[in-house]
């Protein structure tokens, strides 16, 4: 069995998403001297137990550098595989799997060029004052950071989104960030590559955003954290829910529920 899980807003949470009454929280990431992300203590304990019976694979849109900042992964949980860059890179004991990187490079070269996508995005809006910065991540996809989300023109945004989809680029809005990702760079293809390599049969997966949907819809058992983008898309039927279950709790409490379900399955 494989337990494949998204990290941010699924297993780990920033201060903003933690309520005062949430206790037994442990710091798992520091950035520029600041305490950035946290996990529930019992989630870490349960994850260690799950690890003994199943192959735990973190599956994240974080870049290699951003993933390596989560010290709990490298110091304590030590997963053999980590799928990072939204599936664009696979780390095997911390080292980039170059065979996978080549597969991705060839696939990305076949679709609309990223420079063209960047230009098209910036030209899609009459007013771009809401954009703080647009950053190319691990040479593969863009993250757009907002100054003010309310200033986005919805019509212009939807028109860009439709164009992107036709051109095989996915768009995902997560909090104050927008991800624009070439479709070959997805979490499921990377997970399938590891699954075949490891000859594992079943997958249980967890996530909270549109970019997690491929691993949730294709896994044998799937849990969606009840907050954020994906829950909304399942509820308004933009995406079919199928066998994906939703947690009852929201925020960091969802992570505990996810691990409780996974413990029963492995
Ligand atoms: Mg997430």
Coordinates of C-alpha atoms and ligand atoms in Angstrom, one line a residue:
X1 CA 0.0 0.0 0.0
X2 CA 1.1 3.6 -0.7
X3 CA -0.1 6.6 1.3
X4 CA 0.3 9.6 -1.0
X5 CA -0.5 12.9 0.6
X6 CA -0.3 16.5 -0.3
X7 CA 1.4 18.6 2.5
X8 CA 0.2 22.2 2.7
X9 CA -3.3 22.5 4.1
X10 CA -3.6 18.7 4.1
X11 CA -0.9 17.6 6.6
X12 CA 0.9 20.8 7.5
X13 CA -0.6 24.3 8.2
X14 CA 0.7 27.9 8.6
X15 CA -0.2 29.9 11.6
X16 CA -3.0 31.7 9.8
X17 CA -4.9 28.4 9.6
X18 CA -4.5 27.4 13.2
X19 CA -7.0 28.4 15.8
X20 CA -6.2 29.3 19.4
X21 CA -8.0 26.2 20.7
X22 CA -5.9 23.9 18.5
X23 CA -3.3 22.3 20.8
X24 CA -0.4 19.9 20.6
X25 CA 1.0 21.6 17.6
X26 CA 4.6 21.2 16.5
X27 CA 6.8 23.5 14.4
X28 CA 7.9 21.7 11.2
X29 CA 9.2 24.5 9.1
X30 CA 11.3 27.7 9.6
X31 CA 11.8 30.3 6.9
X32 CA 14.1 33.4 7.1
X33 CA 14.2 32.9 10.9
X34 CA 10.4 32.8 11.2
X35 CA 8.2 29.9 12.4
X36 CA 6.2 29.1 9.3
X37 CA 4.4 25.7 9.3
X38 CA 3.1 23.4 11.9
X39 CA 1.7 19.8 12.3
X40 CA -0.4 18.2 15.0
X41 CA 1.8 16.1 17.3
X42 CA -0.4 13.0 17.0
X43 CA -0.4 13.3 13.2
X44 CA 3.3 13.0 13.2
X45 CA 3.1 9.9 15.6
X46 CA 0.4 8.3 13.4
X47 CA 2.4 9.0 10.2
X48 CA 5.4 7.2 11.8
X49 CA 3.2 4.2 12.4
X50 CA 1.7 4.3 8.9
X51 CA 5.3 4.4 7.6
X52 CA 6.0 1.0 9.1
X53 CA 3.2 -0.6 7.1
X54 CA 2.9 1.5 4.0
X55 CA 5.1 3.5 1.6
X56 CA 4.4 7.1 2.6
X57 CA 5.0 9.6 -0.2
X58 CA 4.6 13.3 0.3
X59 CA 3.2 14.7 -3.0
X60 CA 3.5 18.5 -3.1
X61 CA 3.6 21.5 -5.4
X62 CA 6.5 22.9 -3.4
X63 CA 9.8 23.3 -5.2
X64 CA 12.7 21.1 -4.1
X65 CA 14.0 24.0 -2.0
X66 CA 10.7 24.7 -0.4
X67 CA 10.2 21.0 0.4
X68 CA 13.6 20.7 2.0
X69 CA 12.7 23.5 4.4
X70 CA 10.2 21.1 6.1
X71 CA 12.8 19.7 8.5
X72 CA 10.4 17.2 10.0
X73 CA 10.5 15.3 6.7
X74 CA 14.3 15.0 6.5
X75 CA 14.9 14.6 10.2
X76 CA 12.1 12.5 11.5
X77 CA 9.7 11.0 8.9
X78 CA 12.4 10.4 6.3
X79 CA 10.2 9.3 3.3
X80 CA 12.2 7.3 0.7
X81 CA 10.3 9.1 -2.1
X82 CA 9.0 12.6 -2.2
X83 CA 7.1 13.9 -5.2
X84 CA 7.8 17.7 -5.5
X85 CA 7.4 20.5 -8.0
X86 CA 3.8 19.3 -8.5
X87 CA 5.1 16.0 -9.9
X88 CA 7.8 17.6 -12.0
X89 CA 10.5 16.1 -9.8
X90 CA 10.8 12.9 -7.8
X91 CA 13.3 12.8 -4.9
X92 CA 14.7 9.4 -4.0
X93 CA 16.4 9.6 -0.6
X94 CA 16.7 13.3 -1.3
X95 CA 18.2 13.0 -4.8
X96 CA 16.5 14.0 -8.0
X97 CA 15.4 11.0 -10.1
X98 CA 17.0 12.0 -13.5
X99 CA 15.1 9.4 -15.5
X100 CA 11.8 11.0 -14.4
X101 CA 13.1 14.5 -15.0
X102 CA 13.9 13.6 -18.6
X103 CA 10.4 12.1 -19.2
X104 CA 8.9 15.4 -17.9
X105 CA 11.2 17.5 -20.0
X106 CA 10.2 15.7 -23.2
X107 CA 6.5 15.9 -22.3
X108 CA 6.6 19.6 -21.5
X109 CA 8.5 20.4 -24.7
X110 CA 5.6 19.0 -26.7
X111 CA 3.0 21.5 -25.4
X112 CA 2.6 25.3 -25.5
X113 CA 5.8 27.0 -24.6
X114 CA 6.0 28.5 -21.1
X115 CA 7.3 31.9 -22.3
X116 CA 4.2 32.2 -24.5
X117 CA 1.9 31.2 -21.5
X118 CA 3.6 33.9 -19.3
X119 CA 3.0 36.6 -22.0
X120 CA -0.5 35.4 -22.6
X121 CA -1.3 35.6 -18.9
X122 CA 0.1 39.1 -18.4
X123 CA -1.7 40.3 -21.5
X124 CA -5.0 38.8 -20.4
X125 CA -5.7 41.6 -17.8
X126 CA -6.2 45.3 -18.5
X127 CA -5.2 46.0 -14.9
X128 CA -2.4 44.0 -13.5
X129 CA -1.8 46.0 -10.3
X130 CA -3.1 43.1 -8.2
X131 CA -0.1 40.9 -9.2
X132 CA 2.7 41.1 -6.7
X133 CA 5.0 38.7 -8.7
X134 CA 5.0 35.9 -11.1
X135 CA 7.7 33.3 -10.4
X136 CA 8.9 30.3 -12.5
X137 CA 9.3 27.3 -10.1
X138 CA 11.9 24.7 -10.7
X139 CA 11.9 25.7 -14.4
X140 CA 8.5 24.0 -14.8
X141 CA 5.5 26.1 -13.7
X142 CA 4.4 29.5 -12.5
X143 CA 3.2 30.7 -9.2
X144 CA 1.5 34.1 -9.2
X145 CA 1.4 36.0 -5.9
X146 CA -1.4 38.5 -5.3
X147 CA -1.4 41.9 -3.7
X148 CA -5.2 42.0 -3.6
X149 CA -7.3 39.1 -4.8
X150 CA -10.4 41.2 -5.0
X151 CA -9.0 43.2 -7.9
X152 CA -8.9 40.2 -10.3
X153 CA -11.4 40.7 -13.1
X154 CA -13.3 37.4 -13.0
X155 CA -14.3 37.5 -16.7
X156 CA -10.7 38.1 -17.8
X157 CA -9.5 35.4 -15.4
X158 CA -12.0 32.8 -16.7
X159 CA -11.1 33.6 -20.3
X160 CA -7.4 33.0 -19.6
X161 CA -8.2 29.8 -17.7
X162 CA -10.2 28.5 -20.7
X163 CA -7.4 29.4 -23.0
X164 CA -4.9 27.7 -20.7
X165 CA -6.9 24.5 -20.5
X166 CA -7.1 24.2 -24.3
X167 CA -3.3 24.7 -24.4
X168 CA -2.8 21.9 -21.8
X169 CA -1.9 24.1 -18.9
X170 CA -3.8 23.8 -15.6
X171 CA -4.8 26.7 -13.4
X172 CA -5.3 26.4 -9.6
X173 CA -6.2 29.1 -7.2
X174 CA -5.0 28.4 -3.6
X175 CA -5.4 31.1 -1.0
X176 CA -3.4 34.1 -2.2
X177 CA -1.5 32.2 -4.9
X178 CA -2.3 31.1 -8.4
X179 CA -0.5 28.2 -10.0
X180 CA -0.2 27.8 -13.8
X181 CA 1.1 24.4 -14.5
X182 CA 1.7 22.4 -17.7
X183 CA -0.5 19.4 -17.7
X184 CA 2.3 16.8 -18.0
X185 CA 3.5 18.2 -14.6
X186 CA 0.9 16.6 -12.5
X187 CA 0.9 14.6 -9.3
X188 CA -0.7 11.4 -10.6
X189 CA 1.8 10.7 -13.4
X190 CA 4.7 11.0 -11.0
X191 CA 2.9 8.8 -8.4
X192 CA 2.1 6.1 -11.1
X193 CA 5.8 6.1 -12.0
X194 CA 6.8 5.3 -8.4
X195 CA 3.9 2.8 -8.0
X196 CA 5.2 0.8 -11.0
X197 CA 8.8 1.0 -9.8
X198 CA 7.8 -0.2 -6.3
X199 CA 5.3 -2.8 -7.6
X200 CA 2.7 -1.6 -5.0
X201 CA -0.9 -2.4 -5.6
X202 CA -3.1 0.0 -3.8
X203 CA -3.0 3.7 -3.2
X204 CA -4.7 5.8 -0.5
X205 CA -4.4 9.5 -1.1
X206 CA -5.2 12.8 0.5
X207 CA -5.3 16.5 -0.6
X208 CA -7.2 19.8 -0.6
X209 CA -6.7 21.5 -3.9
X210 CA -7.5 21.1 -7.6
X211 CA -3.8 20.1 -8.2
X212 CA -4.5 17.1 -5.8
X213 CA -7.5 16.0 -7.8
X214 CA -5.6 13.7 -10.1
X215 CA -4.2 11.7 -7.2
X216 CA -7.6 11.6 -5.4
X217 CA -9.7 10.5 -8.4
X218 CA -7.2 7.8 -9.5
X219 CA -6.4 6.3 -6.1
X220 CA -8.2 3.4 -4.5
X221 CA -9.2 5.3 -1.4
X222 CA -9.2 9.1 -1.2
X223 CA -9.8 11.8 1.3
X224 CA -10.3 15.5 0.7
X225 CA -9.7 18.0 3.5
X226 CA -12.9 20.0 3.9
X227 CA -11.6 23.4 3.2
X228 CA -10.3 25.2 0.2
X229 CA -10.5 24.9 -3.5
X230 CA -11.2 21.2 -4.1
X231 CA -14.1 20.9 -1.6
X232 CA -15.8 23.7 -3.4
X233 CA -15.3 22.2 -6.8
X234 CA -16.7 18.8 -5.6
X235 CA -19.7 20.5 -4.0
X236 CA -20.6 22.6 -6.9
X237 CA -20.0 19.6 -9.2
X238 CA -17.3 21.2 -11.3
X239 CA -15.5 17.9 -10.6
X240 CA -17.1 14.5 -10.0
X241 CA -16.7 13.3 -6.4
X242 CA -16.9 9.6 -7.1
X243 CA -15.2 7.7 -4.3
X244 CA -13.5 10.7 -2.7
X245 CA -14.6 11.2 0.9
X246 CA -14.6 14.6 2.7
X247 CA -13.4 15.1 6.2
X248 CA -15.9 16.4 8.8
X249 CA -13.4 18.7 10.4
X250 CA -11.8 21.8 8.7
X251 CA -8.3 23.3 9.1
X252 CA -5.6 21.4 11.0
X253 CA -8.2 19.0 12.5
X254 CA -8.8 17.6 9.0
X255 CA -5.2 16.3 9.1
X256 CA -6.0 14.2 12.2
X257 CA -9.1 12.7 10.6
X258 CA -7.1 11.8 7.5
X259 CA -4.5 9.9 9.5
X260 CA -7.2 8.1 11.4
X261 CA -8.7 6.9 8.2
X262 CA -5.4 5.9 6.7
X263 CA -4.4 3.9 9.8
X264 CA -7.5 1.8 9.3
X265 CA -6.7 1.1 5.7
X266 CA -3.0 0.1 5.8
Ligands
LIG1 MG1 -2.6 21.7 -0.4

